[in-house]
Amino acid sequence: VHIPPEIDAETAQALGVIQADGIVKKGFGVYLTGRVVDRAFYQYTVPLVFSQAFNLIQEEPYFVERESGALSTVKTYRYKYPVATFYSKALTTYLQTLGFPTNRTETKIKRIPQKIRELPEELKHPFAIFYLAARAHRSRNVNNYPYIDILSESDAELLDLRSILDDLGIRGSIALRSESHSYRLHIGSGAVDRMWEMRLFDGNPTLKEDLRPYFVGRKPKPRLQYRK
């Protein structure tokens, strides 16, 4: 296991995934749970990121089957969620020194650790790429605009993310909304345009391909003409 003396670009990438999808367990390591759509991301990208950052090799990611559907309905749907585990006490200790939570109560009120929030822009960029790769998804809407939504149990975490995006020069509509059991950071099309230009969606091929039709080959927006 390689624990870097300072956070570099490769470490920042791994920390983005851990912040988004990870649970840090004392004396155990890191447990990651993704979404159904992220199977390819977990099979190919996550192992490479952790290998480059910490020289950690995981076994093949496995998939946990869960049922979804109201008890009052006949239909239930089975989904397979990707799971990855990295066993390392040294990694756990390192993440604790950075300020990552190690229990469920802390996770619900977690923030992006201060040491990450204080990184220079060139390191916030790879952190943001892989946080978004693990957590962001395109919001479906009637106008087919490329809105992005990010969910979290912690509003403080999403406010920290909004601050990091602001530091990276992302401007536009970025609003925090309260859901029934979580919070949603809603990013409007103007901000998503800038994020695409900065290649902030390059970490997750599935998300990037979902957004590509809007950005590739589109006609430039007409400018308003004013009469003198």
Coordinates of N, CA, C and O in Angstrom, one line a residue, residues 26 162 200 228:
K26 N -13.3 1.8 10.4 CA -12.0 1.6 11.2 C -11.5 0.2 11.2 O -12.2 -0.7 11.4
R162 N -20.6 22.8 -4.0 CA -21.0 24.1 -4.8 C -19.9 25.1 -4.7 O -19.5 25.8 -5.6
L200 N -15.3 18.1 -16.9 CA -15.6 17.6 -15.6 C -16.4 16.4 -15.6 O -16.7 15.8 -14.5
K228 N -30.8 49.6 -33.4 CA -30.3 50.8 -32.8 C -31.4 51.9 -32.9 O -32.3 51.9 -33.8

